[in-house]
């Protein structure tokens, strides 16, 4: 790919574009070696160039459709260019309107909170029974079962958790974990059966796990285990009770190897099981939320998670839409870059698109209009709405319609448009007020229409700068509870308006409980 062309493609697309173009060249070469024509691309398995979950069926159809253009005389060179451009549009997808960035500070805070929770709750945690057979040479074999295994003490060192760009995920490692267990034992040796209790100490357990983050076909965040290694340093076992516990203590060295192997072989499957359970939970999470009767918010991933050595970035669609029509707005989300704030745990970027999609959704639902009558004015301004009052400003009105009550219809002529500029929010609003005089028979006589665009814009601007943002920053500084996580609060938050988007940088306070951690 030409260098200038490559630089114009967002970084998160280049890897996929490279992969896809290589796949196309490989497929074309295969056809050439088989002495087939370029038209045979239309009959090849296009799915081979499309890893599961990254492309929609419409993209696949577009590729097949583009390939078949050659049958109408399109050159191979032009066909390749068109195909590549089609694939780029499919791979890159839409720009995210919301970006959520977890910094290394946030990752380490999560690690500390999780480690403290595990340390507090690991004691009295039960493990599944271990059964097996130990060969003791000429004496035969001993069948054993260790049951009711409970952790009674744990020396949990601080684990290492880091962003792992090589696997687009997280790498977790723990070294020197030691813990003490207690439980019951049952052994069978030929015709002899005996039982009692035991104490066991496991020393220097080391585990390394790599979890990959991705996007499933339904645009949920997905996780998968791509690597797990476990090693057990040593095990010490003491048998108690029973008639023959002192006899079997002699054979501890035969048990140790098997117990070490059992513990080692059970660790990684349990790690993978935990990651699989997390994946199942992520797949069932809602990514669309009803805000009210008119509006819903879509939050699917727009692309694969982006990970570097210091942060994780999730791009979300962030689109509000009218529940009844689900009509797409007549504008697209524009790309923006949220600056990394390593001094904060979390950063969220919200583009103009999100607010404007909400504005468009409400407008298309017919909600940007209101009727104002005498009772409304009397309640808020302690004055009447009639031609006598308005006639003080427009004398002709008082002469033509003396003493009649009035109605006002305030409405938006177009959907309001928000514009984010450095340290400022602007609102483009085309509104009008239609006035009516209410006749004695109840009919309404149109009077005049007043353009109120500039007035409303100034009122909104003053309200945002004087009231909304100061109060919002004050509230964010005090801490805001996250609605879906009762044990988490945002603290020390700062809201800033950038060119085209708003950023919120924040720390978090998390209180994990047994049920909350689940």
PDB file of C-alpha atoms in Angstrom, residues 196-465:
ATOM      1  CA  UNK A 196      -9.168 -38.913  59.166  1.00  0.00           C
ATOM      2  CA  UNK A 197      -8.177 -35.289  58.669  1.00  0.00           C
ATOM      3  CA  UNK A 198      -5.236 -33.551  57.096  1.00  0.00           C
ATOM      4  CA  UNK A 199      -3.432 -30.251  56.894  1.00  0.00           C
ATOM      5  CA  UNK A 200      -1.743 -29.225  53.676  1.00  0.00           C
ATOM      6  CA  UNK A 201       0.536 -26.315  52.789  1.00  0.00           C
ATOM      7  CA  UNK A 202       1.086 -25.272  49.183  1.00  0.00           C
ATOM      8  CA  UNK A 203       4.198 -23.197  48.541  1.00  0.00           C
ATOM      9  CA  UNK A 204       5.280 -20.901  45.707  1.00  0.00           C
ATOM     10  CA  UNK A 205       2.370 -21.192  43.333  1.00  0.00           C
ATOM     11  CA  UNK A 206       3.033 -19.207  40.121  1.00  0.00           C
ATOM     12  CA  UNK A 207       0.346 -18.414  37.530  1.00  0.00           C
ATOM     13  CA  UNK A 208       0.522 -16.408  34.294  1.00  0.00           C
ATOM     14  CA  UNK A 209      -2.675 -15.693  32.346  1.00  0.00           C
ATOM     15  CA  UNK A 210      -3.275 -13.669  29.174  1.00  0.00           C
ATOM     16  CA  UNK A 211      -6.834 -12.607  28.343  1.00  0.00           C
ATOM     17  CA  UNK A 212      -7.650 -11.238  24.901  1.00  0.00           C
ATOM     18  CA  UNK A 213     -10.281  -8.531  24.425  1.00  0.00           C
ATOM     19  CA  UNK A 214     -12.344  -8.366  21.262  1.00  0.00           C
ATOM     20  CA  UNK A 215     -15.759  -7.691  19.755  1.00  0.00           C
ATOM     21  CA  UNK A 216     -18.364 -10.380  19.180  1.00  0.00           C
ATOM     22  CA  UNK A 217     -20.717 -10.483  16.134  1.00  0.00           C
ATOM     23  CA  UNK A 218     -23.359  -8.570  18.127  1.00  0.00           C
ATOM     24  CA  UNK A 219     -20.897  -5.767  18.957  1.00  0.00           C
ATOM     25  CA  UNK A 220     -20.506  -6.726  22.623  1.00  0.00           C
ATOM     26  CA  UNK A 221     -17.114  -6.646  24.309  1.00  0.00           C
ATOM     27  CA  UNK A 222     -15.728 -10.198  24.298  1.00  0.00           C
ATOM     28  CA  UNK A 223     -12.984 -11.874  26.332  1.00  0.00           C
ATOM     29  CA  UNK A 224     -11.105 -15.111  25.781  1.00  0.00           C
ATOM     30  CA  UNK A 225      -8.192 -16.922  27.362  1.00  0.00           C
ATOM     31  CA  UNK A 226      -5.209 -17.188  25.027  1.00  0.00           C
ATOM     32  CA  UNK A 227      -2.547 -18.331  27.476  1.00  0.00           C
ATOM     33  CA  UNK A 228      -2.299 -19.840  30.941  1.00  0.00           C
ATOM     34  CA  UNK A 229       0.727 -21.325  32.686  1.00  0.00           C
ATOM     35  CA  UNK A 230       0.830 -22.658  36.247  1.00  0.00           C
ATOM     36  CA  UNK A 231       3.607 -24.040  38.419  1.00  0.00           C
ATOM     37  CA  UNK A 232       3.512 -25.382  41.987  1.00  0.00           C
ATOM     38  CA  UNK A 233       6.717 -25.185  44.016  1.00  0.00           C
ATOM     39  CA  UNK A 234       6.091 -27.690  46.835  1.00  0.00           C
ATOM     40  CA  UNK A 235       3.410 -29.305  48.974  1.00  0.00           C
ATOM     41  CA  UNK A 236       3.603 -30.472  52.594  1.00  0.00           C
ATOM     42  CA  UNK A 237       0.905 -32.822  53.957  1.00  0.00           C
ATOM     43  CA  UNK A 238       0.228 -34.015  57.504  1.00  0.00           C
ATOM     44  CA  UNK A 239      -2.328 -36.773  58.161  1.00  0.00           C
ATOM     45  CA  UNK A 240      -4.234 -36.988  61.456  1.00  0.00           C
ATOM     46  CA  UNK A 241      -6.714 -39.396  62.994  1.00  0.00           C
ATOM     47  CA  UNK A 242      -7.642 -42.843  61.832  1.00  0.00           C
ATOM     48  CA  UNK A 243      -6.038 -46.088  62.844  1.00  0.00           C
ATOM     49  CA  UNK A 244      -3.376 -45.998  60.171  1.00  0.00           C
ATOM     50  CA  UNK A 245      -2.637 -42.310  59.619  1.00  0.00           C
ATOM     51  CA  UNK A 246       0.902 -42.781  60.925  1.00  0.00           C
ATOM     52  CA  UNK A 247       1.403 -45.578  58.410  1.00  0.00           C
ATOM     53  CA  UNK A 248       0.256 -43.487  55.436  1.00  0.00           C
ATOM     54  CA  UNK A 249       2.391 -40.587  56.576  1.00  0.00           C
ATOM     55  CA  UNK A 250       5.317 -42.723  55.475  1.00  0.00           C
ATOM     56  CA  UNK A 251       3.959 -42.605  51.906  1.00  0.00           C
ATOM     57  CA  UNK A 252       3.566 -38.812  51.817  1.00  0.00           C
ATOM     58  CA  UNK A 253       6.369 -38.533  49.286  1.00  0.00           C
ATOM     59  CA  UNK A 254       4.278 -40.687  46.925  1.00  0.00           C
ATOM     60  CA  UNK A 255       1.236 -38.451  47.475  1.00  0.00           C
ATOM     61  CA  UNK A 256       3.101 -35.193  47.008  1.00  0.00           C
ATOM     62  CA  UNK A 257       3.880 -35.590  43.344  1.00  0.00           C
ATOM     63  CA  UNK A 258       0.298 -36.547  42.553  1.00  0.00           C
ATOM     64  CA  UNK A 259      -1.165 -33.724  44.652  1.00  0.00           C
ATOM     65  CA  UNK A 260       1.158 -31.174  43.034  1.00  0.00           C
ATOM     66  CA  UNK A 261       0.122 -32.444  39.613  1.00  0.00           C
ATOM     67  CA  UNK A 262      -3.581 -32.328  40.552  1.00  0.00           C
ATOM     68  CA  UNK A 263      -3.342 -28.749  41.812  1.00  0.00           C
ATOM     69  CA  UNK A 264      -1.349 -27.623  38.773  1.00  0.00           C
ATOM     70  CA  UNK A 265      -3.715 -29.290  36.309  1.00  0.00           C
ATOM     71  CA  UNK A 266      -6.789 -27.709  37.916  1.00  0.00           C
ATOM     72  CA  UNK A 267      -5.581 -24.090  37.968  1.00  0.00           C
ATOM     73  CA  UNK A 268      -5.675 -23.163  34.276  1.00  0.00           C
ATOM     74  CA  UNK A 269      -9.032 -24.851  33.571  1.00  0.00           C
ATOM     75  CA  UNK A 270     -10.483 -22.838  36.476  1.00  0.00           C
ATOM     76  CA  UNK A 271      -8.929 -19.639  35.100  1.00  0.00           C
ATOM     77  CA  UNK A 272     -10.379 -20.363  31.661  1.00  0.00           C
ATOM     78  CA  UNK A 273     -13.745 -21.232  33.212  1.00  0.00           C
ATOM     79  CA  UNK A 274     -13.798 -17.880  35.005  1.00  0.00           C
ATOM     80  CA  UNK A 275     -12.983 -16.020  31.774  1.00  0.00           C
ATOM     81  CA  UNK A 276     -15.676 -18.009  29.939  1.00  0.00           C
ATOM     82  CA  UNK A 277     -18.210 -17.037  32.626  1.00  0.00           C
ATOM     83  CA  UNK A 278     -17.219 -13.400  32.182  1.00  0.00           C
ATOM     84  CA  UNK A 279     -17.682 -13.789  28.425  1.00  0.00           C
ATOM     85  CA  UNK A 280     -21.181 -15.208  28.937  1.00  0.00           C
ATOM     86  CA  UNK A 281     -22.049 -12.264  31.168  1.00  0.00           C
ATOM     87  CA  UNK A 282     -20.761  -9.765  28.598  1.00  0.00           C
ATOM     88  CA  UNK A 283     -22.820 -11.387  25.838  1.00  0.00           C
ATOM     89  CA  UNK A 284     -26.029 -10.914  27.820  1.00  0.00           C
ATOM     90  CA  UNK A 285     -25.378  -7.287  28.762  1.00  0.00           C
ATOM     91  CA  UNK A 286     -27.690  -4.683  27.295  1.00  0.00           C
ATOM     92  CA  UNK A 287     -26.093  -2.342  24.791  1.00  0.00           C
ATOM     93  CA  UNK A 288     -29.298  -0.414  24.091  1.00  0.00           C
ATOM     94  CA  UNK A 289     -31.172   1.466  26.816  1.00  0.00           C
ATOM     95  CA  UNK A 290     -34.531   3.204  26.835  1.00  0.00           C
ATOM     96  CA  UNK A 291     -34.047   6.717  28.198  1.00  0.00           C
ATOM     97  CA  UNK A 292     -37.723   7.632  28.228  1.00  0.00           C
ATOM     98  CA  UNK A 293     -40.832   6.915  26.157  1.00  0.00           C
ATOM     99  CA  UNK A 294     -39.391   8.701  23.137  1.00  0.00           C
ATOM    100  CA  UNK A 295     -35.653   8.060  23.160  1.00  0.00           C
ATOM    101  CA  UNK A 296     -33.220   5.152  23.430  1.00  0.00           C
ATOM    102  CA  UNK A 297     -29.423   5.077  23.556  1.00  0.00           C
ATOM    103  CA  UNK A 298     -27.309   2.636  21.511  1.00  0.00           C
ATOM    104  CA  UNK A 299     -23.893   1.724  22.986  1.00  0.00           C
ATOM    105  CA  UNK A 300     -22.455  -1.123  20.884  1.00  0.00           C
ATOM    106  CA  UNK A 301     -18.746  -1.281  20.139  1.00  0.00           C
ATOM    107  CA  UNK A 302     -17.842   0.292  16.815  1.00  0.00           C
ATOM    108  CA  UNK A 303     -14.546  -1.535  16.508  1.00  0.00           C
ATOM    109  CA  UNK A 304     -12.028  -3.722  18.273  1.00  0.00           C
ATOM    110  CA  UNK A 305     -10.677  -2.502  21.630  1.00  0.00           C
ATOM    111  CA  UNK A 306      -7.454  -0.515  21.273  1.00  0.00           C
ATOM    112  CA  UNK A 307      -4.683  -1.325  23.738  1.00  0.00           C
ATOM    113  CA  UNK A 308      -1.227   0.107  24.201  1.00  0.00           C
ATOM    114  CA  UNK A 309       1.195  -0.180  27.083  1.00  0.00           C
ATOM    115  CA  UNK A 310      -0.582   2.484  29.131  1.00  0.00           C
ATOM    116  CA  UNK A 311      -4.304   2.384  28.322  1.00  0.00           C
ATOM    117  CA  UNK A 312      -7.364   0.597  26.987  1.00  0.00           C
ATOM    118  CA  UNK A 313      -9.708   2.463  24.638  1.00  0.00           C
ATOM    119  CA  UNK A 314     -13.272   1.315  23.894  1.00  0.00           C
ATOM    120  CA  UNK A 315     -15.146   3.056  21.085  1.00  0.00           C
ATOM    121  CA  UNK A 316     -18.945   3.086  21.438  1.00  0.00           C
ATOM    122  CA  UNK A 317     -21.578   4.121  18.932  1.00  0.00           C
ATOM    123  CA  UNK A 318     -23.230   6.532  21.370  1.00  0.00           C
ATOM    124  CA  UNK A 319     -26.329   7.264  19.309  1.00  0.00           C
ATOM    125  CA  UNK A 320     -29.735   8.329  20.588  1.00  0.00           C
ATOM    126  CA  UNK A 321     -32.667   7.437  18.396  1.00  0.00           C
ATOM    127  CA  UNK A 322     -36.428   7.730  18.253  1.00  0.00           C
ATOM    128  CA  UNK A 323     -37.853   4.473  19.641  1.00  0.00           C
ATOM    129  CA  UNK A 324     -40.805   4.484  17.252  1.00  0.00           C
ATOM    130  CA  UNK A 325     -39.004   5.220  13.990  1.00  0.00           C
ATOM    131  CA  UNK A 326     -35.354   4.301  14.742  1.00  0.00           C
ATOM    132  CA  UNK A 327     -34.498   6.831  12.049  1.00  0.00           C
ATOM    133  CA  UNK A 328     -30.798   7.515  11.474  1.00  0.00           C
ATOM    134  CA  UNK A 329     -29.829  11.201  11.837  1.00  0.00           C
ATOM    135  CA  UNK A 330     -28.757  13.076   8.679  1.00  0.00           C
ATOM    136  CA  UNK A 331     -25.166  13.383   9.934  1.00  0.00           C
ATOM    137  CA  UNK A 332     -22.304  11.092  10.916  1.00  0.00           C
ATOM    138  CA  UNK A 333     -20.015  10.899  13.923  1.00  0.00           C
ATOM    139  CA  UNK A 334     -16.671  12.548  13.230  1.00  0.00           C
ATOM    140  CA  UNK A 335     -13.342  11.122  14.453  1.00  0.00           C
ATOM    141  CA  UNK A 336     -11.829  12.647  17.570  1.00  0.00           C
ATOM    142  CA  UNK A 337      -8.970  11.832  19.901  1.00  0.00           C
ATOM    143  CA  UNK A 338      -9.328  11.943  23.668  1.00  0.00           C
ATOM    144  CA  UNK A 339      -6.000  12.953  25.246  1.00  0.00           C
ATOM    145  CA  UNK A 340      -4.671  10.379  27.688  1.00  0.00           C
ATOM    146  CA  UNK A 341      -4.869  11.523  31.294  1.00  0.00           C
ATOM    147  CA  UNK A 342      -2.588   9.191  33.249  1.00  0.00           C
ATOM    148  CA  UNK A 343      -3.276  11.233  36.369  1.00  0.00           C
ATOM    149  CA  UNK A 344      -6.846   9.921  36.298  1.00  0.00           C
ATOM    150  CA  UNK A 345      -8.170   6.373  36.287  1.00  0.00           C
ATOM    151  CA  UNK A 346     -10.815   6.910  33.645  1.00  0.00           C
ATOM    152  CA  UNK A 347     -11.483   9.292  30.779  1.00  0.00           C
ATOM    153  CA  UNK A 348     -14.667   9.546  28.729  1.00  0.00           C
ATOM    154  CA  UNK A 349     -15.009  11.482  25.492  1.00  0.00           C
ATOM    155  CA  UNK A 350     -18.459  12.498  24.229  1.00  0.00           C
ATOM    156  CA  UNK A 351     -18.716  13.932  20.726  1.00  0.00           C
ATOM    157  CA  UNK A 352     -21.202  16.428  19.337  1.00  0.00           C
ATOM    158  CA  UNK A 353     -22.848  13.540  17.501  1.00  0.00           C
ATOM    159  CA  UNK A 354     -24.283  12.043  20.688  1.00  0.00           C
ATOM    160  CA  UNK A 355     -26.057  15.206  21.842  1.00  0.00           C
ATOM    161  CA  UNK A 356     -27.162  16.066  18.321  1.00  0.00           C
ATOM    162  CA  UNK A 357     -28.589  12.574  17.802  1.00  0.00           C
ATOM    163  CA  UNK A 358     -30.633  13.097  20.978  1.00  0.00           C
ATOM    164  CA  UNK A 359     -31.776  16.450  19.664  1.00  0.00           C
ATOM    165  CA  UNK A 360     -32.731  14.899  16.332  1.00  0.00           C
ATOM    166  CA  UNK A 361     -34.536  12.031  18.076  1.00  0.00           C
ATOM    167  CA  UNK A 362     -36.677  14.373  20.151  1.00  0.00           C
ATOM    168  CA  UNK A 363     -37.316  16.606  17.146  1.00  0.00           C
ATOM    169  CA  UNK A 364     -38.420  13.693  14.959  1.00  0.00           C
ATOM    170  CA  UNK A 365     -40.725  12.598  17.789  1.00  0.00           C
ATOM    171  CA  UNK A 366     -42.388  16.026  17.696  1.00  0.00           C
ATOM    172  CA  UNK A 367     -41.345  16.951  21.211  1.00  0.00           C
ATOM    173  CA  UNK A 368     -39.702  20.310  20.512  1.00  0.00           C
ATOM    174  CA  UNK A 369     -42.941  22.229  20.780  1.00  0.00           C
ATOM    175  CA  UNK A 370     -45.047  23.544  23.627  1.00  0.00           C
ATOM    176  CA  UNK A 371     -48.332  25.349  24.136  1.00  0.00           C
ATOM    177  CA  UNK A 372     -48.355  28.241  26.595  1.00  0.00           C
ATOM    178  CA  UNK A 373     -51.643  29.651  27.886  1.00  0.00           C
ATOM    179  CA  UNK A 374     -52.815  32.106  30.502  1.00  0.00           C
ATOM    180  CA  UNK A 375     -52.636  29.625  33.385  1.00  0.00           C
ATOM    181  CA  UNK A 376     -49.012  28.763  32.524  1.00  0.00           C
ATOM    182  CA  UNK A 377     -47.952  32.425  32.496  1.00  0.00           C
ATOM    183  CA  UNK A 378     -49.918  33.182  35.656  1.00  0.00           C
ATOM    184  CA  UNK A 379     -48.252  30.317  37.516  1.00  0.00           C
ATOM    185  CA  UNK A 380     -44.683  31.356  36.672  1.00  0.00           C
ATOM    186  CA  UNK A 381     -44.803  35.125  36.035  1.00  0.00           C
ATOM    187  CA  UNK A 382     -47.865  36.082  38.097  1.00  0.00           C
ATOM    188  CA  UNK A 383     -49.396  37.937  35.166  1.00  0.00           C
ATOM    189  CA  UNK A 384     -52.063  37.201  32.605  1.00  0.00           C
ATOM    190  CA  UNK A 385     -51.530  36.300  28.964  1.00  0.00           C
ATOM    191  CA  UNK A 386     -54.058  38.341  27.025  1.00  0.00           C
ATOM    192  CA  UNK A 387     -54.272  41.045  24.407  1.00  0.00           C
ATOM    193  CA  UNK A 388     -54.510  43.744  27.076  1.00  0.00           C
ATOM    194  CA  UNK A 389     -51.017  42.907  28.398  1.00  0.00           C
ATOM    195  CA  UNK A 390     -49.398  42.176  25.027  1.00  0.00           C
ATOM    196  CA  UNK A 391     -51.211  45.213  23.618  1.00  0.00           C
ATOM    197  CA  UNK A 392     -48.990  47.436  25.744  1.00  0.00           C
ATOM    198  CA  UNK A 393     -46.193  46.438  23.353  1.00  0.00           C
ATOM    199  CA  UNK A 394     -48.335  46.168  20.215  1.00  0.00           C
ATOM    200  CA  UNK A 395     -51.100  48.826  20.407  1.00  0.00           C
ATOM    201  CA  UNK A 396     -52.771  47.620  17.189  1.00  0.00           C
ATOM    202  CA  UNK A 397     -53.459  44.278  18.855  1.00  0.00           C
ATOM    203  CA  UNK A 398     -55.422  45.936  21.671  1.00  0.00           C
ATOM    204  CA  UNK A 399     -57.550  47.859  19.160  1.00  0.00           C
ATOM    205  CA  UNK A 400     -58.356  44.812  17.001  1.00  0.00           C
ATOM    206  CA  UNK A 401     -58.872  42.212  19.766  1.00  0.00           C
ATOM    207  CA  UNK A 402     -59.504  43.999  23.076  1.00  0.00           C
ATOM    208  CA  UNK A 403     -59.455  41.964  26.284  1.00  0.00           C
ATOM    209  CA  UNK A 404     -59.141  38.500  24.711  1.00  0.00           C
ATOM    210  CA  UNK A 405     -57.068  35.692  26.281  1.00  0.00           C
ATOM    211  CA  UNK A 406     -54.154  34.414  24.213  1.00  0.00           C
ATOM    212  CA  UNK A 407     -52.345  31.162  23.461  1.00  0.00           C
ATOM    213  CA  UNK A 408     -48.696  30.814  22.392  1.00  0.00           C
ATOM    214  CA  UNK A 409     -47.296  27.906  20.402  1.00  0.00           C
ATOM    215  CA  UNK A 410     -43.502  27.664  20.749  1.00  0.00           C
ATOM    216  CA  UNK A 411     -41.806  25.249  18.365  1.00  0.00           C
ATOM    217  CA  UNK A 412     -38.525  24.379  16.712  1.00  0.00           C
ATOM    218  CA  UNK A 413     -38.367  24.894  12.958  1.00  0.00           C
ATOM    219  CA  UNK A 414     -35.304  22.593  12.720  1.00  0.00           C
ATOM    220  CA  UNK A 415     -33.700  20.270  15.232  1.00  0.00           C
ATOM    221  CA  UNK A 416     -31.323  22.147  17.585  1.00  0.00           C
ATOM    222  CA  UNK A 417     -27.638  21.598  16.795  1.00  0.00           C
ATOM    223  CA  UNK A 418     -24.956  21.569  19.490  1.00  0.00           C
ATOM    224  CA  UNK A 419     -21.437  22.682  18.624  1.00  0.00           C
ATOM    225  CA  UNK A 420     -18.516  22.061  20.982  1.00  0.00           C
ATOM    226  CA  UNK A 421     -15.690  24.564  20.790  1.00  0.00           C
ATOM    227  CA  UNK A 422     -12.768  25.136  23.091  1.00  0.00           C
ATOM    228  CA  UNK A 423     -14.264  25.902  26.528  1.00  0.00           C
ATOM    229  CA  UNK A 424     -17.632  26.740  24.959  1.00  0.00           C
ATOM    230  CA  UNK A 425     -20.845  25.060  23.876  1.00  0.00           C
ATOM    231  CA  UNK A 426     -22.908  26.689  21.148  1.00  0.00           C
ATOM    232  CA  UNK A 427     -26.472  25.859  20.245  1.00  0.00           C
ATOM    233  CA  UNK A 428     -27.960  26.519  16.842  1.00  0.00           C
ATOM    234  CA  UNK A 429     -31.717  26.788  17.267  1.00  0.00           C
ATOM    235  CA  UNK A 430     -34.299  27.952  14.748  1.00  0.00           C
ATOM    236  CA  UNK A 431     -37.456  28.532  16.730  1.00  0.00           C
ATOM    237  CA  UNK A 432     -40.619  30.522  16.437  1.00  0.00           C
ATOM    238  CA  UNK A 433     -43.664  31.520  18.455  1.00  0.00           C
ATOM    239  CA  UNK A 434     -47.125  31.567  16.933  1.00  0.00           C
ATOM    240  CA  UNK A 435     -49.662  33.710  18.787  1.00  0.00           C
ATOM    241  CA  UNK A 436     -53.413  33.237  18.853  1.00  0.00           C
ATOM    242  CA  UNK A 437     -56.322  35.223  20.291  1.00  0.00           C
ATOM    243  CA  UNK A 438     -59.062  33.085  21.827  1.00  0.00           C
ATOM    244  CA  UNK A 439     -62.502  34.304  20.741  1.00  0.00           C
ATOM    245  CA  UNK A 440     -65.537  34.174  23.013  1.00  0.00           C
ATOM    246  CA  UNK A 441     -66.808  31.116  21.110  1.00  0.00           C
ATOM    247  CA  UNK A 442     -63.541  29.278  21.788  1.00  0.00           C
ATOM    248  CA  UNK A 443     -62.093  29.562  18.277  1.00  0.00           C
ATOM    249  CA  UNK A 444     -58.508  30.757  17.860  1.00  0.00           C
ATOM    250  CA  UNK A 445     -57.529  33.637  15.576  1.00  0.00           C
ATOM    251  CA  UNK A 446     -53.881  33.648  14.363  1.00  0.00           C
ATOM    252  CA  UNK A 447     -52.187  36.935  15.222  1.00  0.00           C
ATOM    253  CA  UNK A 448     -48.486  36.906  14.316  1.00  0.00           C
ATOM    254  CA  UNK A 449     -45.377  34.697  14.267  1.00  0.00           C
ATOM    255  CA  UNK A 450     -42.253  35.772  16.122  1.00  0.00           C
ATOM    256  CA  UNK A 451     -38.779  34.443  15.266  1.00  0.00           C
ATOM    257  CA  UNK A 452     -37.051  33.774  18.586  1.00  0.00           C
ATOM    258  CA  UNK A 453     -33.872  32.054  17.432  1.00  0.00           C
ATOM    259  CA  UNK A 454     -31.380  34.635  18.710  1.00  0.00           C
ATOM    260  CA  UNK A 455     -33.211  35.109  22.006  1.00  0.00           C
ATOM    261  CA  UNK A 456     -33.288  31.404  22.801  1.00  0.00           C
ATOM    262  CA  UNK A 457     -29.672  30.885  21.745  1.00  0.00           C
ATOM    263  CA  UNK A 458     -28.542  33.604  24.140  1.00  0.00           C
ATOM    264  CA  UNK A 459     -30.662  32.207  26.960  1.00  0.00           C
ATOM    265  CA  UNK A 460     -29.267  28.693  26.465  1.00  0.00           C
ATOM    266  CA  UNK A 461     -25.689  29.969  26.215  1.00  0.00           C
ATOM    267  CA  UNK A 462     -26.019  31.994  29.402  1.00  0.00           C
ATOM    268  CA  UNK A 463     -27.675  29.079  31.187  1.00  0.00           C
ATOM    269  CA  UNK A 464     -24.931  26.616  30.227  1.00  0.00           C
ATOM    270  CA  UNK A 465     -22.058  28.893  31.183  1.00  0.00           C
TER     271      UNK A 465
END
